[in-house]
Amino acid sequence: MRSVALAGFLILLVLYLPLACVDPEDRVLSSTKSILLVDGTITDRAEPQIIKLSQAQADRLTGQFSTRPLTKAIVEVIIDSAQVIPCQETLAGSYQLPADFKGQIGHAYQLRFMLSDGTRYISSQQVMPAVPPIDKITARFNPTSLSPQQLNGYTAAHDLFVDSQDPADQHNYYRWEWKLWERQYWCHSCRQGVYSIYKVLPNVYRARDYFVTGTELYEDCFSPPAGKAGEEAPEVPQEDWIYDYGCRTPCWQLIYGYDLMVFDDHLTNGSPIHQQRVAQIPFYDTGPGLVDIRQLSLTADAYRYYKLFQEQTQHTGGLADSPPTALGGNVYQVDHPQVRLIGYFSASAVSLVHYWLDRNDTKGLAYGSTGAVDTLRPKGTYGSSGDGLFYALNSRQPRLEPSPPYLGEREKAKVRLWPNADRPPLAPCLQSDHQTPFKPEGWRE
């Protein structure tokens, strides 16, 4: 599956890399110019099991890091040192195990892969530990939950707490992660262009004012170069603009929590886990949302890795804090075991609860309601909830393509398509890591 917490701390890692130092006795980074990242957790749930490989590269001038996916690798998962399961690259840098695969508690899993340049890597074995079920989740609105640095000074959120029974006969390590589902009403944005359902015909124009579309499906932004393509072609302005298009079908936005939340039961073994805060869900919008809370088991080594990273990223910032070290995980180069990748390959059982967040206890303005209204937008075209989420995610209000007829003082679209009876169109809700047209399990209408 997509490891939300791990993906989050890899993002944090890239932000911290310009400050990273290297332990001379533990060569994680041979250079701060380029490092390899691994992200993968095998779970016992019937869900996509995905390994992600990427590379962080520093800009030679600024030193700032960016990441790119590592493609064309040969990726395998070894079960109990015997069975080899190949992975298929489904998206760039994402390698998925077979659709019917899911891990089993007590079995050992090991990641092995070879990059396109022939370099081979392997992880330590991870024996999947069991995890107790989540017994209860509660939520409390907290107007001062978030750090003022997180959302431009906005601090209101719902704190979510877990109750669970820790087993007394074993030492347990936990990790929690969350994912928020919100109804999304805006599905596509076009910068310096307009959305077109059908492909625009080349060199075909109408009345020197319209580009003409055919019947071949296109479903994307049409963004012609500024200026005129010919004497009969429409004039495309030089200015910058953006138009936003509503969703053609129901759509849901996925928002992930990236804070690392881990726990060791060594002082409370066998006692109930009571009111353990596991999520802070920002008050993005007044509408309800669905929160998936996942409770995962960890091996001792995985816990130590995550805990150290948590301390180095979430507790830094003061003048007395030392810069974080880029932490090498449990994946290393076969020919040079001292060279380890950043990230951790793990195996975890999962307890999942779908929690309906009705937001009935909120006070004050939602974050999505704090933005200024776009006075250029036609009166009455704002939605009560969809625009709030849009602002929360984009820090601006949606901007509609002006609709025909373009008569008198009515604003014209910067690029105009013919036929125009259905302008502006609605856009499809495309499946991605952050958007889905499929109603999530547990959603209430």
Short mmCIF file of C-alpha atoms in Angstrom, two decimals:
data_model
loop_
_atom_site.label_atom_id
_atom_site.label_comp_id
_atom_site.label_asym_id
_atom_site.label_seq_id
_atom_site.Cartn_x
_atom_site.Cartn_y
_atom_site.Cartn_z
CA MET A 1 0.00 0.00 0.00
CA ARG A 2 0.97 3.67 -0.11
CA SER A 3 2.80 4.32 3.15
CA VAL A 4 1.38 7.70 4.09
CA ALA A 5 3.63 8.43 7.07
CA LEU A 6 6.75 7.25 5.28
CA ALA A 7 5.91 9.29 2.20
CA GLY A 8 5.46 12.27 4.47
CA PHE A 9 8.77 11.97 6.22
CA LEU A 10 10.53 11.50 2.89
CA ILE A 11 9.06 14.86 1.94
CA LEU A 12 10.39 16.29 5.20
CA LEU A 13 13.74 14.66 4.51
CA VAL A 14 14.10 16.40 1.16
CA LEU A 15 13.34 19.71 2.86
CA TYR A 16 16.03 19.04 5.48
CA LEU A 17 18.71 17.63 3.18
CA PRO A 18 20.52 20.92 2.60
CA LEU A 19 21.34 20.76 6.35
CA ALA A 20 22.08 17.05 6.44
CA CYS A 21 25.32 15.72 7.84
CA VAL A 22 26.93 12.32 7.41
CA ASP A 23 28.09 9.96 10.13
CA PRO A 24 31.65 8.97 9.10
CA GLU A 25 31.15 5.49 10.57
CA ASP A 26 27.83 4.91 8.82
CA ARG A 27 28.04 6.02 5.21
CA VAL A 28 24.45 6.74 4.30
CA LEU A 29 25.22 9.44 1.79
CA SER A 30 28.30 9.38 -0.40
CA SER A 31 27.28 12.83 -1.59
CA THR A 32 24.62 15.37 -0.74
CA LYS A 33 24.05 15.89 -4.45
CA SER A 34 22.01 12.75 -5.13
CA ILE A 35 20.42 10.15 -2.88
CA LEU A 36 18.05 7.22 -3.38
CA LEU A 37 14.75 6.93 -1.51
CA VAL A 38 12.63 3.84 -0.85
CA ASP A 39 9.04 3.75 0.40
CA GLY A 40 7.18 0.48 0.94
CA THR A 41 5.10 -1.35 3.53
CA ILE A 42 3.65 -4.83 3.10
CA THR A 43 0.32 -5.12 4.96
CA ASP A 44 -2.18 -7.89 5.71
CA ARG A 45 -5.05 -6.03 4.05
CA ALA A 46 -6.58 -6.63 0.62
CA GLU A 47 -5.28 -3.40 -0.86
CA PRO A 48 -2.65 -2.34 -3.39
CA GLN A 49 0.82 -3.26 -2.12
CA ILE A 50 3.21 -0.74 -3.66
CA ILE A 51 6.95 -0.10 -3.46
CA LYS A 52 8.09 3.39 -4.50
CA LEU A 53 11.63 4.21 -5.63
CA SER A 54 12.85 7.73 -6.26
CA GLN A 55 15.95 9.87 -6.35
CA ALA A 56 16.52 13.23 -4.66
CA GLN A 57 18.78 15.50 -6.65
CA ALA A 58 20.26 18.82 -5.58
CA ASP A 59 20.27 21.82 -7.89
CA ARG A 60 23.89 22.78 -8.55
CA LEU A 61 23.20 26.49 -8.07
CA THR A 62 20.67 26.64 -5.23
CA GLY A 63 21.36 23.35 -3.43
CA GLN A 64 17.60 22.75 -3.17
CA PHE A 65 16.45 19.16 -3.62
CA SER A 66 13.79 17.80 -5.94
CA THR A 67 12.75 14.20 -6.48
CA ARG A 68 12.17 12.11 -9.57
CA PRO A 69 10.87 8.54 -9.85
CA LEU A 70 13.30 5.70 -10.56
CA THR A 71 11.89 3.78 -13.49
CA LYS A 72 12.65 0.47 -15.21
CA ALA A 73 13.88 -1.24 -12.05
CA ILE A 74 13.42 -4.98 -11.47
CA VAL A 75 11.65 -5.19 -8.10
CA GLU A 76 10.85 -8.35 -6.12
CA VAL A 77 9.59 -9.26 -2.66
CA ILE A 78 10.98 -12.44 -1.09
CA ILE A 79 8.73 -14.34 1.33
CA ASP A 80 10.33 -16.51 4.04
CA SER A 81 13.64 -16.61 2.10
CA ALA A 82 11.99 -18.94 -0.44
CA GLN A 83 9.17 -17.52 -2.56
CA VAL A 84 9.91 -14.62 -4.92
CA ILE A 85 7.04 -12.32 -5.94
CA PRO A 86 7.79 -9.95 -8.87
CA CYS A 87 6.40 -6.42 -8.89
CA GLN A 88 5.10 -4.57 -11.93
CA GLU A 89 5.76 -0.89 -12.56
CA THR A 90 2.26 0.60 -12.78
CA LEU A 91 3.25 4.27 -12.60
CA ALA A 92 6.69 5.84 -12.94
CA GLY A 93 8.68 4.67 -9.93
CA SER A 94 5.74 2.74 -8.41
CA TYR A 95 6.06 -1.04 -8.34
CA GLN A 96 2.98 -3.03 -7.38
CA LEU A 97 2.70 -6.62 -6.23
CA PRO A 98 -0.01 -8.82 -7.81
CA ALA A 99 -3.56 -7.61 -7.12
CA ASP A 100 -4.45 -10.67 -5.02
CA PHE A 101 -1.36 -10.42 -2.82
CA LYS A 102 -1.54 -9.53 0.86
CA GLY A 103 0.88 -10.18 3.68
CA GLN A 104 0.41 -12.62 6.55
CA ILE A 105 1.26 -12.19 10.22
CA GLY A 106 4.37 -14.16 11.26
CA HIS A 107 5.84 -14.40 7.77
CA ALA A 108 9.13 -12.75 6.77
CA TYR A 109 9.36 -10.27 3.89
CA GLN A 110 12.41 -8.90 2.14
CA LEU A 111 12.70 -6.34 -0.65
CA ARG A 112 15.14 -6.89 -3.51
CA PHE A 113 15.59 -4.78 -6.63
CA MET A 114 18.01 -3.90 -9.40
CA LEU A 115 18.13 -0.45 -10.96
CA SER A 116 18.44 0.13 -14.69
CA ASP A 117 22.20 0.69 -14.30
CA GLY A 118 22.62 -2.80 -12.81
CA THR A 119 23.09 -1.69 -9.18
CA ARG A 120 21.45 -4.18 -6.81
CA TYR A 121 19.83 -3.50 -3.44
CA ILE A 122 18.28 -5.67 -0.74
CA SER A 123 16.55 -5.03 2.58
CA SER A 124 16.74 -6.75 5.92
CA GLN A 125 14.00 -9.29 6.61
CA GLN A 126 10.83 -7.99 8.22
CA VAL A 127 8.64 -10.45 10.12
CA MET A 128 5.10 -9.06 10.19
CA PRO A 129 3.91 -8.59 13.80
CA ALA A 130 0.24 -8.69 14.81
CA VAL A 131 -1.59 -5.53 15.82
CA PRO A 132 -4.53 -5.25 18.25
CA PRO A 133 -7.77 -3.77 16.89
CA ILE A 134 -8.83 -0.17 17.38
CA ASP A 135 -11.66 -0.24 19.91
CA LYS A 136 -12.86 3.34 19.68
CA ILE A 137 -12.15 6.67 18.04
CA THR A 138 -13.26 10.02 19.42
CA ALA A 139 -12.89 13.50 17.98
CA ARG A 140 -12.75 16.89 19.69
CA PHE A 141 -12.73 20.27 18.03
CA ASN A 142 -9.67 22.23 19.11
CA PRO A 143 -9.35 25.87 17.97
CA THR A 144 -5.61 25.87 18.81
CA SER A 145 -4.63 22.38 17.63
CA LEU A 146 -2.29 23.24 14.76
CA SER A 147 1.03 25.01 14.75
CA PRO A 148 0.63 28.60 13.48
CA GLN A 149 3.26 27.81 10.84
CA GLN A 150 1.16 25.06 9.26
CA LEU A 151 -1.72 26.96 7.62
CA ASN A 152 -0.62 30.59 7.53
CA GLY A 153 -1.51 31.16 11.16
CA TYR A 154 -4.78 29.20 11.11
CA THR A 155 -4.86 26.69 13.99
CA ALA A 156 -8.34 25.11 14.26
CA ALA A 157 -8.62 21.33 13.77
CA HIS A 158 -10.23 18.20 15.12
CA ASP A 159 -8.00 16.13 17.36
CA LEU A 160 -8.71 12.40 16.92
CA PHE A 161 -7.98 9.92 19.69
CA VAL A 162 -7.67 6.13 19.68
CA ASP A 163 -8.58 3.60 22.37
CA SER A 164 -7.09 0.12 22.06
CA GLN A 165 -6.06 -2.78 24.30
CA ASP A 166 -2.34 -3.42 24.32
CA PRO A 167 -1.49 -7.17 24.64
CA ALA A 168 0.27 -8.10 27.89
CA ASP A 169 2.27 -11.07 26.61
CA GLN A 170 4.45 -9.21 24.11
CA HIS A 171 6.39 -6.01 23.49
CA ASN A 172 4.48 -3.95 20.95
CA TYR A 173 5.40 -1.00 18.78
CA TYR A 174 2.79 1.10 17.00
CA ARG A 175 2.48 3.61 14.22
CA TRP A 176 -0.63 5.57 13.26
CA GLU A 177 -1.54 7.29 10.03
CA TRP A 178 -4.63 9.02 8.70
CA LYS A 179 -6.28 9.89 5.42
CA LEU A 180 -9.14 12.37 4.97
CA TRP A 181 -11.83 12.16 2.30
CA GLU A 182 -13.68 15.36 1.37
CA ARG A 183 -16.28 15.94 -1.35
CA GLN A 184 -14.62 17.80 -4.19
CA TYR A 185 -16.60 19.95 -6.62
CA TRP A 186 -13.74 21.21 -8.82
CA CYS A 187 -11.97 18.71 -11.06
CA HIS A 188 -9.67 20.53 -13.46
CA SER A 189 -7.79 23.82 -13.86
CA CYS A 190 -6.40 25.24 -17.09
CA ARG A 191 -3.67 27.89 -17.10
CA GLN A 192 -3.56 30.05 -20.24
CA GLY A 193 -6.10 27.79 -21.89
CA VAL A 194 -9.60 26.34 -21.68
CA TYR A 195 -10.91 22.85 -21.05
CA SER A 196 -12.04 20.96 -24.13
CA ILE A 197 -13.99 17.70 -24.22
CA TYR A 198 -13.16 17.23 -27.91
CA LYS A 199 -9.91 17.69 -29.82
CA VAL A 200 -9.46 21.09 -31.48
CA LEU A 201 -9.11 20.83 -35.24
CA PRO A 202 -5.79 22.15 -36.56
CA ASN A 203 -6.00 25.34 -38.66
CA VAL A 204 -9.79 25.45 -38.54
CA TYR A 205 -11.35 28.67 -37.24
CA ARG A 206 -14.71 30.43 -37.17
CA ALA A 207 -15.21 34.15 -37.72
CA ARG A 208 -11.60 34.83 -36.62
CA ASP A 209 -12.89 34.49 -33.06
CA TYR A 210 -13.22 30.75 -32.39
CA PHE A 211 -11.11 27.63 -32.51
CA VAL A 212 -13.23 24.75 -33.81
CA THR A 213 -13.51 21.33 -32.16
CA GLY A 214 -14.16 18.01 -33.84
CA THR A 215 -15.66 14.77 -32.54
CA GLU A 216 -12.52 13.00 -31.27
CA LEU A 217 -12.40 12.89 -27.46
CA TYR A 218 -9.66 14.99 -25.87
CA GLU A 219 -10.62 15.76 -22.23
CA ASP A 220 -7.81 18.14 -21.42
CA CYS A 221 -6.74 21.78 -21.50
CA PHE A 222 -6.37 23.42 -24.89
CA SER A 223 -3.64 26.04 -24.54
CA PRO A 224 -2.66 27.60 -27.88
CA PRO A 225 0.45 29.84 -28.09
CA ALA A 226 -0.05 33.54 -27.51
CA GLY A 227 -0.59 35.67 -30.58
CA LYS A 228 -2.14 34.67 -33.92
CA ALA A 229 -1.42 31.38 -35.66
CA GLY A 230 -2.57 32.83 -39.00
CA GLU A 231 -4.59 35.59 -40.61
CA GLU A 232 -7.91 33.80 -39.93
CA ALA A 233 -6.91 32.57 -36.47
CA PRO A 234 -8.21 34.08 -33.21
CA GLU A 235 -5.95 36.33 -31.17
CA VAL A 236 -4.66 34.63 -28.01
CA PRO A 237 -3.74 37.15 -25.30
CA GLN A 238 -0.25 37.33 -23.82
CA GLU A 239 -1.54 37.67 -20.24
CA ASP A 240 -1.60 34.94 -17.62
CA TRP A 241 -4.95 33.48 -16.54
CA ILE A 242 -6.46 30.35 -15.07
CA TYR A 243 -9.94 28.81 -15.37
CA ASP A 244 -11.36 26.15 -13.06
CA TYR A 245 -13.92 23.53 -14.08
CA GLY A 246 -16.48 21.73 -11.97
CA CYS A 247 -16.80 17.96 -11.65
CA ARG A 248 -18.94 16.04 -14.12
CA THR A 249 -19.59 13.24 -11.62
CA PRO A 250 -19.30 12.87 -7.83
CA CYS A 251 -15.70 13.25 -6.74
CA TRP A 252 -13.70 12.96 -3.53
CA GLN A 253 -10.46 14.65 -2.53
CA LEU A 254 -7.89 12.62 -0.57
CA ILE A 255 -5.81 14.51 1.97
CA TYR A 256 -3.03 12.69 3.80
CA GLY A 257 -1.55 13.23 7.23
CA TYR A 258 2.25 13.33 7.16
CA ASP A 259 3.18 13.60 10.84
CA LEU A 260 5.00 10.55 12.17
CA MET A 261 3.16 9.09 15.18
CA VAL A 262 4.84 6.11 16.85
CA PHE A 263 4.53 4.50 20.28
CA ASP A 264 6.46 1.96 22.38
CA ASP A 265 4.51 0.09 25.09
CA HIS A 266 7.56 -0.69 27.27
CA LEU A 267 6.23 1.42 30.17
CA THR A 268 2.56 0.50 29.74
CA ASN A 269 2.68 -3.10 28.53
CA GLY A 270 -0.72 -4.76 28.83
CA SER A 271 -2.52 -1.56 29.80
CA PRO A 272 -5.25 0.02 27.69
CA ILE A 273 -4.12 2.59 25.17
CA HIS A 274 -6.50 5.36 26.14
CA GLN A 275 -7.09 8.65 24.33
CA GLN A 276 -3.90 8.43 22.31
CA ARG A 277 -3.96 11.37 19.91
CA VAL A 278 -3.29 10.06 16.42
CA ALA A 279 -4.51 12.79 14.08
CA GLN A 280 -5.06 16.52 13.76
CA ILE A 281 -7.58 17.11 10.98
CA PRO A 282 -7.57 20.78 9.91
CA PHE A 283 -10.96 22.50 9.81
CA TYR A 284 -10.71 22.96 6.06
CA ASP A 285 -14.40 23.32 5.33
CA THR A 286 -17.78 23.25 7.04
CA GLY A 287 -18.93 20.11 5.24
CA PRO A 288 -18.47 16.65 6.78
CA GLY A 289 -15.58 14.38 5.93
CA LEU A 290 -14.51 10.78 6.33
CA VAL A 291 -11.26 9.94 8.14
CA ASP A 292 -9.48 6.61 7.75
CA ILE A 293 -7.44 5.87 10.86
CA ARG A 294 -4.88 3.06 10.54
CA GLN A 295 -3.14 1.44 13.47
CA LEU A 296 -0.02 -0.45 12.36
CA SER A 297 2.41 -2.79 14.06
CA LEU A 298 6.16 -2.24 13.88
CA THR A 299 9.24 -4.35 14.42
CA ALA A 300 11.70 -3.04 17.01
CA ASP A 301 14.16 -1.92 14.33
CA ALA A 302 11.47 -0.15 12.33
CA TYR A 303 10.26 1.64 15.46
CA ARG A 304 13.77 2.86 16.28
CA TYR A 305 14.19 4.19 12.75
CA TYR A 306 10.86 6.01 12.68
CA LYS A 307 11.32 7.34 16.20
CA LEU A 308 14.75 8.78 15.43
CA PHE A 309 13.46 10.40 12.28
CA GLN A 310 10.47 11.80 14.19
CA GLU A 311 12.79 13.37 16.74
CA GLN A 312 15.07 14.86 14.09
CA THR A 313 12.33 16.41 11.96
CA GLN A 314 9.45 17.26 14.29
CA HIS A 315 11.58 18.54 17.18
CA THR A 316 13.96 20.75 15.23
CA GLY A 317 13.73 24.47 14.71
CA GLY A 318 15.32 26.05 17.79
CA LEU A 319 18.69 27.72 17.69
CA ALA A 320 20.12 25.02 19.94
CA ASP A 321 18.88 22.16 17.74
CA SER A 322 21.49 20.35 15.69
CA PRO A 323 20.83 19.75 11.97
CA PRO A 324 19.22 16.38 11.26
CA THR A 325 21.25 13.53 9.83
CA ALA A 326 19.95 11.93 6.63
CA LEU A 327 19.00 8.55 8.05
CA GLY A 328 19.83 5.36 6.23
CA GLY A 329 17.19 2.67 6.59
CA ASN A 330 17.24 -1.10 6.17
CA VAL A 331 17.81 -1.22 2.39
CA TYR A 332 21.44 -1.44 1.34
CA GLN A 333 23.56 -1.97 -1.76
CA VAL A 334 24.41 -5.65 -2.25
CA ASP A 335 28.04 -5.07 -3.27
CA HIS A 336 28.60 -2.29 -0.72
CA PRO A 337 26.47 -3.02 2.39
CA GLN A 338 27.71 0.13 4.09
CA VAL A 339 25.77 2.20 1.51
CA ARG A 340 22.16 2.38 2.62
CA LEU A 341 19.13 4.03 1.05
CA ILE A 342 16.95 6.58 2.79
CA GLY A 343 13.61 5.17 3.93
CA TYR A 344 12.50 1.87 5.36
CA PHE A 345 10.95 -1.28 3.94
CA SER A 346 8.58 -2.77 6.50
CA ALA A 347 5.79 -5.31 7.03
CA SER A 348 2.82 -4.45 9.20
CA ALA A 349 -0.57 -5.74 10.21
CA VAL A 350 -3.23 -3.02 10.09
CA SER A 351 -6.37 -2.19 12.04
CA LEU A 352 -8.50 0.25 10.05
CA VAL A 353 -11.50 2.32 11.16
CA HIS A 354 -13.59 4.63 8.97
CA TYR A 355 -14.59 7.59 11.15
CA TRP A 356 -17.35 9.98 10.06
CA LEU A 357 -16.32 13.53 10.99
CA ASP A 358 -19.58 15.51 10.98
CA ARG A 359 -17.96 18.76 12.20
CA ASN A 360 -21.11 19.68 14.13
CA ASP A 361 -19.05 20.91 17.09
CA THR A 362 -17.00 23.49 15.20
CA LYS A 363 -16.80 27.16 16.09
CA GLY A 364 -15.64 30.10 14.03
CA LEU A 365 -14.64 30.17 10.38
CA ALA A 366 -13.25 27.20 8.50
CA TYR A 367 -9.86 27.73 6.88
CA GLY A 368 -11.54 27.63 3.47
CA SER A 369 -13.75 30.55 4.50
CA THR A 370 -10.89 32.86 5.42
CA GLY A 371 -9.99 33.85 1.86
CA ALA A 372 -11.20 37.00 0.14
CA VAL A 373 -14.08 36.59 -2.31
CA ASP A 374 -13.19 36.99 -5.99
CA THR A 375 -15.20 40.08 -6.93
CA LEU A 376 -14.75 39.35 -10.64
CA ARG A 377 -16.67 36.09 -10.38
CA PRO A 378 -20.35 36.24 -11.39
CA LYS A 379 -22.73 36.70 -8.47
CA GLY A 380 -24.33 33.52 -7.17
CA THR A 381 -21.74 31.13 -8.60
CA TYR A 382 -20.08 30.23 -5.29
CA GLY A 383 -20.90 26.97 -3.56
CA SER A 384 -21.29 26.75 0.21
CA SER A 385 -18.79 23.94 0.70
CA GLY A 386 -16.97 23.19 -2.53
CA ASP A 387 -15.36 26.61 -2.76
CA GLY A 388 -14.16 26.46 0.83
CA LEU A 389 -12.23 23.25 0.21
CA PHE A 390 -10.92 24.69 -3.05
CA TYR A 391 -9.53 27.71 -1.24
CA ALA A 392 -8.06 25.55 1.52
CA LEU A 393 -6.15 23.50 -1.05
CA ASN A 394 -5.20 26.25 -3.52
CA SER A 395 -5.08 29.49 -1.48
CA ARG A 396 -7.35 31.18 -4.01
CA GLN A 397 -10.99 31.19 -5.07
CA PRO A 398 -12.07 29.23 -8.16
CA ARG A 399 -12.23 31.21 -11.37
CA LEU A 400 -14.83 30.22 -13.96
CA GLU A 401 -14.48 30.46 -17.71
CA PRO A 402 -16.99 33.17 -18.80
CA SER A 403 -20.01 31.65 -20.50
CA PRO A 404 -21.50 32.76 -23.83
CA PRO A 405 -23.17 34.66 -25.36
CA TYR A 406 -20.32 37.17 -25.51
CA LEU A 407 -22.51 40.22 -26.05
CA GLY A 408 -22.27 43.78 -24.87
CA GLU A 409 -20.22 44.16 -21.71
CA ARG A 410 -20.23 40.44 -20.86
CA GLU A 411 -16.71 39.15 -20.25
CA LYS A 412 -15.31 36.95 -22.99
CA ALA A 413 -13.28 33.80 -22.46
CA LYS A 414 -9.61 34.37 -23.26
CA VAL A 415 -9.76 31.42 -25.68
CA ARG A 416 -13.10 30.62 -27.31
CA LEU A 417 -14.18 27.27 -28.78
CA TRP A 418 -16.92 26.45 -31.28
CA PRO A 419 -19.50 25.01 -30.88
CA ASN A 420 -20.03 26.81 -27.60
CA ALA A 421 -23.48 25.77 -26.42
CA ASP A 422 -22.02 23.77 -23.52
CA ARG A 423 -19.39 26.30 -22.40
CA PRO A 424 -17.98 26.07 -19.83
CA PRO A 425 -17.99 22.26 -19.67
CA LEU A 426 -17.64 20.02 -16.64
CA ALA A 427 -14.51 17.89 -16.29
CA PRO A 428 -14.23 14.21 -15.29
CA CYS A 429 -13.02 13.19 -11.85
CA LEU A 430 -9.81 11.28 -12.60
CA GLN A 431 -8.42 8.58 -10.35
CA SER A 432 -5.13 9.56 -8.69
CA ASP A 433 -3.37 9.54 -5.33
CA HIS A 434 -5.31 12.67 -4.38
CA GLN A 435 -8.67 12.30 -6.14
CA THR A 436 -11.17 9.54 -6.86
CA PRO A 437 -14.59 9.15 -8.51
CA PHE A 438 -15.34 6.09 -6.34
CA LYS A 439 -17.32 6.67 -3.17
CA PRO A 440 -15.12 5.63 -0.22
CA GLU A 441 -16.31 2.92 2.12
CA GLY A 442 -18.03 4.54 5.08
CA TRP A 443 -19.11 7.71 3.25
CA ARG A 444 -22.55 9.01 4.26
CA GLU A 445 -24.77 10.95 1.88
#
